[in-house]
Amino acid sequence: MKQLTVLGLESSCDETAAAVVTSDREILSNIVLSQTEEHAPFGGVVPEIAARAHVTQMDRLVDKAMKEARISYGDLSAVAATAGPGLIGGVLVGLMTAKAIAAVCDIPLIGVNHLEGHALTVRLTEKTAFPYLLLLVSGGHSQLLIVEGVGKYKRLGTTIDDAVGEAFDKTAKMLGLGFPGGPAVEKAAANGDATRFSLPRPMKGREGCDFSFSGLKTAVRQTCEKLGPEVDKQDIADLAASFQKAAVESLMDRVGNALDEFKDLFPEGESLVVAGGVAANQFLRKQLEALSSSRKINLVVPPPKLCTDNGAMIAWAGLERLQLGQTDPLDLAARARWPLDAEAKPAPYAGYKA
Ligand code: KG4
Ligand code: ZN
């Protein structure tokens, strides 16, 4: 079969990204420009600032990705871009850029669901067969999905309020650890006593696979208030460690239930896959390793660079769709909300995170 080459664009949150990937599973280029500095003064992502930064950077980034891949536009088989879900201003920037490239080069356009990008990344780096169970944990999403095939997803659980990465980021902000908070909380937690503060394990012991993190966030805030302004480094480390343990234990409980459902529905399923920025957390990885070895399932974690938002995951999902002949018209609309599993019930307080 002829080798296919796809350019992928990502702009649904605070990373502007462009990458070129081939059907031989080669990443010819993968450039990610983070907007951390633009958002840092606000302690979180500001949608308007994100959209403007994507506009400023996208053309330059596409150019760089093409040069680094050492190909010309004539070599492209298709162009893929995130068409949702996410911050709509940003999504529009990537999608419109992709439409312009598709129109000028006369190549197919593929509008990729950002979550599908995360869900299929593992097939770019490892030969992971369908079906597999996916734990997607990032700043924008917390979901458990059965990936049955391209475009075939069964959502077992989602957050009913905040995403887990968001809880890490908000905890970091309360502890004065900066943004993005996940790595900072993990670093501080390394010197902390995780048993000092008693925090809730949201949803633990409950039926189903949904997540909730807003109650844990509130408990961290109340603990901060009790400690008062005179906190020292040890207090911060202990609270970071206590939070991390509570969040991860809550995740483990949910993954345990999801494994039961997965095994019931697909006894032949062999793998548990983890994706999203929070998958970089070493404490989470260790707990997942222990759980998967006790449950006799193969744990697959793509490299951290491909777990966090990037263009290669969009190019790869585009490639998988292109190979199935699934392309989109040039009037494809961007979508702020776009659940992977259309039959799953909406989670009312989760917005685009569900
Ligand atoms: O996948 P990602 O880059 O972007 C989104 O789609 O949101 O994930 C970013 C999230 C942030 O909330 C960040 O704090 C979190 O992943 N994160 C971590 C770690 N590294 C990044 N959370 C916990 N521990 C980490 N080491
Ligand atoms: Zn993402």
PDB file of N, CA, C and O in Angstrom, residues 9-51:
ATOM      1  N   LEU A   9      -2.874  19.340  12.986  1.00  0.00           N
ATOM      2  CA  LEU A   9      -2.844  20.600  13.742  1.00  0.00           C
ATOM      3  C   LEU A   9      -3.683  20.485  15.006  1.00  0.00           C
ATOM      4  O   LEU A   9      -4.783  19.929  14.977  1.00  0.00           O
ATOM      5  N   GLU A  10      -3.168  21.051  16.087  1.00  0.00           N
ATOM      6  CA  GLU A  10      -3.881  21.007  17.377  1.00  0.00           C
ATOM      7  C   GLU A  10      -3.897  22.412  17.988  1.00  0.00           C
ATOM      8  O   GLU A  10      -2.853  23.067  18.070  1.00  0.00           O
ATOM      9  N   SER A  11      -5.088  22.854  18.408  1.00  0.00           N
ATOM     10  CA  SER A  11      -5.183  24.193  19.009  1.00  0.00           C
ATOM     11  C   SER A  11      -6.416  24.297  19.916  1.00  0.00           C
ATOM     12  O   SER A  11      -7.004  25.364  20.028  1.00  0.00           O
ATOM     13  N   SER A  12      -6.776  23.184  20.576  1.00  0.00           N
ATOM     14  CA  SER A  12      -8.037  23.206  21.322  1.00  0.00           C
ATOM     15  C   SER A  12      -7.912  23.740  22.741  1.00  0.00           C
ATOM     16  O   SER A  12      -8.902  24.025  23.387  1.00  0.00           O
ATOM     17  N   CYS A  13      -6.660  23.864  23.228  1.00  0.00           N
ATOM     18  CA  CYS A  13      -6.497  24.399  24.586  1.00  0.00           C
ATOM     19  C   CYS A  13      -5.355  25.412  24.599  1.00  0.00           C
ATOM     20  O   CYS A  13      -5.431  26.425  23.917  1.00  0.00           O
ATOM     21  N   ASP A  14      -4.288  25.149  25.330  1.00  0.00           N
ATOM     22  CA  ASP A  14      -3.223  26.157  25.422  1.00  0.00           C
ATOM     23  C   ASP A  14      -1.921  25.703  24.777  1.00  0.00           C
ATOM     24  O   ASP A  14      -0.855  26.224  25.091  1.00  0.00           O
ATOM     25  N   GLU A  15      -2.004  24.718  23.881  1.00  0.00           N
ATOM     26  CA  GLU A  15      -0.828  24.340  23.111  1.00  0.00           C
ATOM     27  C   GLU A  15      -1.130  24.516  21.627  1.00  0.00           C
ATOM     28  O   GLU A  15      -2.137  24.005  21.146  1.00  0.00           O
ATOM     29  N   THR A  16      -0.241  25.245  20.929  1.00  0.00           N
ATOM     30  CA  THR A  16      -0.355  25.315  19.475  1.00  0.00           C
ATOM     31  C   THR A  16       0.598  24.248  18.949  1.00  0.00           C
ATOM     32  O   THR A  16       1.776  24.252  19.320  1.00  0.00           O
ATOM     33  N   ALA A  17       0.079  23.336  18.108  1.00  0.00           N
ATOM     34  CA  ALA A  17       0.945  22.221  17.706  1.00  0.00           C
ATOM     35  C   ALA A  17       0.711  21.830  16.261  1.00  0.00           C
ATOM     36  O   ALA A  17      -0.404  21.880  15.750  1.00  0.00           O
ATOM     37  N   ALA A  18       1.813  21.416  15.606  1.00  0.00           N
ATOM     38  CA  ALA A  18       1.744  20.931  14.225  1.00  0.00           C
ATOM     39  C   ALA A  18       2.723  19.768  14.091  1.00  0.00           C
ATOM     40  O   ALA A  18       3.818  19.806  14.663  1.00  0.00           O
ATOM     41  N   ALA A  19       2.323  18.733  13.351  1.00  0.00           N
ATOM     42  CA  ALA A  19       3.188  17.554  13.202  1.00  0.00           C
ATOM     43  C   ALA A  19       2.918  16.881  11.873  1.00  0.00           C
ATOM     44  O   ALA A  19       1.837  17.005  11.304  1.00  0.00           O
ATOM     45  N   VAL A  20       3.938  16.153  11.400  1.00  0.00           N
ATOM     46  CA  VAL A  20       3.776  15.354  10.181  1.00  0.00           C
ATOM     47  C   VAL A  20       4.065  13.907  10.539  1.00  0.00           C
ATOM     48  O   VAL A  20       5.102  13.586  11.138  1.00  0.00           O
ATOM     49  N   VAL A  21       3.114  13.029  10.189  1.00  0.00           N
ATOM     50  CA  VAL A  21       3.214  11.609  10.537  1.00  0.00           C
ATOM     51  C   VAL A  21       2.920  10.772   9.293  1.00  0.00           C
ATOM     52  O   VAL A  21       2.110  11.176   8.463  1.00  0.00           O
ATOM     53  N   THR A  22       3.581   9.622   9.178  1.00  0.00           N
ATOM     54  CA  THR A  22       3.323   8.760   8.014  1.00  0.00           C
ATOM     55  C   THR A  22       2.616   7.471   8.423  1.00  0.00           C
ATOM     56  O   THR A  22       2.608   7.101   9.600  1.00  0.00           O
ATOM     57  N   SER A  23       2.063   6.793   7.432  1.00  0.00           N
ATOM     58  CA  SER A  23       1.367   5.525   7.709  1.00  0.00           C
ATOM     59  C   SER A  23       2.345   4.428   8.122  1.00  0.00           C
ATOM     60  O   SER A  23       1.924   3.374   8.585  1.00  0.00           O
ATOM     61  N   ASP A  24       3.660   4.660   7.964  1.00  0.00           N
ATOM     62  CA  ASP A  24       4.657   3.707   8.477  1.00  0.00           C
ATOM     63  C   ASP A  24       4.959   3.989   9.950  1.00  0.00           C
ATOM     64  O   ASP A  24       5.940   3.503  10.492  1.00  0.00           O
ATOM     65  N   ARG A  25       4.151   4.785  10.585  1.00  0.00           N
ATOM     66  CA  ARG A  25       4.233   5.154  11.991  1.00  0.00           C
ATOM     67  C   ARG A  25       5.513   5.926  12.307  1.00  0.00           C
ATOM     68  O   ARG A  25       6.085   5.807  13.377  1.00  0.00           O
ATOM     69  N   GLU A  26       5.915   6.734  11.339  1.00  0.00           N
ATOM     70  CA  GLU A  26       7.077   7.608  11.562  1.00  0.00           C
ATOM     71  C   GLU A  26       6.573   9.007  11.900  1.00  0.00           C
ATOM     72  O   GLU A  26       5.676   9.514  11.213  1.00  0.00           O
ATOM     73  N   ILE A  27       7.189   9.617  12.912  1.00  0.00           N
ATOM     74  CA  ILE A  27       6.865  11.016  13.219  1.00  0.00           C
ATOM     75  C   ILE A  27       7.967  11.850  12.569  1.00  0.00           C
ATOM     76  O   ILE A  27       9.100  11.874  13.049  1.00  0.00           O
ATOM     77  N   LEU A  28       7.643  12.511  11.459  1.00  0.00           N
ATOM     78  CA  LEU A  28       8.672  13.271  10.738  1.00  0.00           C
ATOM     79  C   LEU A  28       8.956  14.608  11.420  1.00  0.00           C
ATOM     80  O   LEU A  28      10.058  15.130  11.348  1.00  0.00           O
ATOM     81  N   SER A  29       7.931  15.158  12.076  1.00  0.00           N
ATOM     82  CA  SER A  29       8.133  16.367  12.893  1.00  0.00           C
ATOM     83  C   SER A  29       6.976  16.435  13.881  1.00  0.00           C
ATOM     84  O   SER A  29       5.902  15.886  13.627  1.00  0.00           O
ATOM     85  N   ASN A  30       7.230  17.091  15.010  1.00  0.00           N
ATOM     86  CA  ASN A  30       6.180  17.199  16.038  1.00  0.00           C
ATOM     87  C   ASN A  30       6.525  18.404  16.902  1.00  0.00           C
ATOM     88  O   ASN A  30       7.311  18.301  17.844  1.00  0.00           O
ATOM     89  N   ILE A  31       5.955  19.554  16.553  1.00  0.00           N
ATOM     90  CA  ILE A  31       6.336  20.792  17.233  1.00  0.00           C
ATOM     91  C   ILE A  31       5.185  21.290  18.112  1.00  0.00           C
ATOM     92  O   ILE A  31       4.054  21.424  17.644  1.00  0.00           O
ATOM     93  N   VAL A  32       5.496  21.521  19.369  1.00  0.00           N
ATOM     94  CA  VAL A  32       4.469  21.977  20.313  1.00  0.00           C
ATOM     95  C   VAL A  32       4.933  23.284  20.934  1.00  0.00           C
ATOM     96  O   VAL A  32       6.037  23.359  21.483  1.00  0.00           O
ATOM     97  N   LEU A  33       4.091  24.284  20.825  1.00  0.00           N
ATOM     98  CA  LEU A  33       4.417  25.564  21.441  1.00  0.00           C
ATOM     99  C   LEU A  33       3.437  25.793  22.578  1.00  0.00           C
ATOM    100  O   LEU A  33       2.234  25.923  22.355  1.00  0.00           O
ATOM    101  N   SER A  34       3.969  25.817  23.801  1.00  0.00           N
ATOM    102  CA  SER A  34       3.072  25.961  24.944  1.00  0.00           C
ATOM    103  C   SER A  34       2.863  27.437  25.256  1.00  0.00           C
ATOM    104  O   SER A  34       3.757  28.251  25.068  1.00  0.00           O
ATOM    105  N   GLN A  35       1.658  27.778  25.727  1.00  0.00           N
ATOM    106  CA  GLN A  35       1.364  29.182  26.056  1.00  0.00           C
ATOM    107  C   GLN A  35       1.478  29.435  27.558  1.00  0.00           C
ATOM    108  O   GLN A  35       0.874  30.377  28.072  1.00  0.00           O
ATOM    109  N   THR A  36       2.236  28.593  28.249  1.00  0.00           N
ATOM    110  CA  THR A  36       2.331  28.679  29.711  1.00  0.00           C
ATOM    111  C   THR A  36       2.576  30.108  30.195  1.00  0.00           C
ATOM    112  O   THR A  36       1.913  30.594  31.100  1.00  0.00           O
ATOM    113  N   GLU A  37       3.535  30.788  29.533  1.00  0.00           N
ATOM    114  CA  GLU A  37       3.898  32.137  30.008  1.00  0.00           C
ATOM    115  C   GLU A  37       2.740  33.125  29.888  1.00  0.00           C
ATOM    116  O   GLU A  37       2.515  33.948  30.780  1.00  0.00           O
ATOM    117  N   GLU A  38       1.987  33.011  28.781  1.00  0.00           N
ATOM    118  CA  GLU A  38       0.857  33.929  28.564  1.00  0.00           C
ATOM    119  C   GLU A  38      -0.207  33.762  29.655  1.00  0.00           C
ATOM    120  O   GLU A  38      -0.833  34.716  30.087  1.00  0.00           O
ATOM    121  N   HIS A  39      -0.412  32.497  30.101  1.00  0.00           N
ATOM    122  CA  HIS A  39      -1.503  32.239  31.049  1.00  0.00           C
ATOM    123  C   HIS A  39      -1.057  32.276  32.518  1.00  0.00           C
ATOM    124  O   HIS A  39      -1.901  32.403  33.408  1.00  0.00           O
ATOM    125  N   ALA A  40       0.254  32.170  32.736  1.00  0.00           N
ATOM    126  CA  ALA A  40       0.770  32.061  34.111  1.00  0.00           C
ATOM    127  C   ALA A  40       0.262  33.167  35.053  1.00  0.00           C
ATOM    128  O   ALA A  40      -0.131  32.877  36.179  1.00  0.00           O
ATOM    129  N   PRO A  41       0.224  34.440  34.612  1.00  0.00           N
ATOM    130  CA  PRO A  41      -0.228  35.480  35.551  1.00  0.00           C
ATOM    131  C   PRO A  41      -1.654  35.263  36.049  1.00  0.00           C
ATOM    132  O   PRO A  41      -2.036  35.787  37.088  1.00  0.00           O
ATOM    133  N   PHE A  42      -2.447  34.471  35.303  1.00  0.00           N
ATOM    134  CA  PHE A  42      -3.851  34.268  35.673  1.00  0.00           C
ATOM    135  C   PHE A  42      -4.065  32.934  36.391  1.00  0.00           C
ATOM    136  O   PHE A  42      -5.179  32.628  36.816  1.00  0.00           O
ATOM    137  N   GLY A  43      -3.030  32.116  36.481  1.00  0.00           N
ATOM    138  CA  GLY A  43      -3.125  30.834  37.195  1.00  0.00           C
ATOM    139  C   GLY A  43      -4.022  29.832  36.500  1.00  0.00           C
ATOM    140  O   GLY A  43      -4.491  28.876  37.120  1.00  0.00           O
ATOM    141  N   GLY A  44      -4.291  30.019  35.224  1.00  0.00           N
ATOM    142  CA  GLY A  44      -5.140  29.086  34.475  1.00  0.00           C
ATOM    143  C   GLY A  44      -5.264  29.575  33.044  1.00  0.00           C
ATOM    144  O   GLY A  44      -4.799  30.670  32.728  1.00  0.00           O
ATOM    145  N   VAL A  45      -5.880  28.759  32.185  1.00  0.00           N
ATOM    146  CA  VAL A  45      -5.975  29.119  30.769  1.00  0.00           C
ATOM    147  C   VAL A  45      -7.103  30.137  30.540  1.00  0.00           C
ATOM    148  O   VAL A  45      -8.240  29.902  30.929  1.00  0.00           O
ATOM    149  N   VAL A  46      -6.760  31.256  29.903  1.00  0.00           N
ATOM    150  CA  VAL A  46      -7.763  32.285  29.574  1.00  0.00           C
ATOM    151  C   VAL A  46      -8.125  32.104  28.095  1.00  0.00           C
ATOM    152  O   VAL A  46      -7.269  32.292  27.220  1.00  0.00           O
ATOM    153  N   PRO A  47      -9.373  31.716  27.793  1.00  0.00           N
ATOM    154  CA  PRO A  47      -9.741  31.355  26.414  1.00  0.00           C
ATOM    155  C   PRO A  47      -9.392  32.414  25.366  1.00  0.00           C
ATOM    156  O   PRO A  47      -8.874  32.076  24.295  1.00  0.00           O
ATOM    157  N   GLU A  48      -9.644  33.688  25.648  1.00  0.00           N
ATOM    158  CA  GLU A  48      -9.374  34.740  24.659  1.00  0.00           C
ATOM    159  C   GLU A  48      -7.878  34.876  24.375  1.00  0.00           C
ATOM    160  O   GLU A  48      -7.467  35.061  23.234  1.00  0.00           O
ATOM    161  N   ILE A  49      -7.093  34.781  25.432  1.00  0.00           N
ATOM    162  CA  ILE A  49      -5.633  34.878  25.254  1.00  0.00           C
ATOM    163  C   ILE A  49      -5.148  33.671  24.443  1.00  0.00           C
ATOM    164  O   ILE A  49      -4.321  33.802  23.536  1.00  0.00           O
ATOM    165  N   ALA A  50      -5.722  32.500  24.745  1.00  0.00           N
ATOM    166  CA  ALA A  50      -5.320  31.281  24.026  1.00  0.00           C
ATOM    167  C   ALA A  50      -5.620  31.433  22.536  1.00  0.00           C
ATOM    168  O   ALA A  50      -4.751  31.191  21.694  1.00  0.00           O
ATOM    169  N   ALA A  51      -6.836  31.880  22.200  1.00  0.00           N
ATOM    170  CA  ALA A  51      -7.230  31.991  20.788  1.00  0.00           C
ATOM    171  C   ALA A  51      -6.299  32.957  20.046  1.00  0.00           C
ATOM    172  O   ALA A  51      -5.834  32.669  18.943  1.00  0.00           O
TER     173      ALA A  51
END
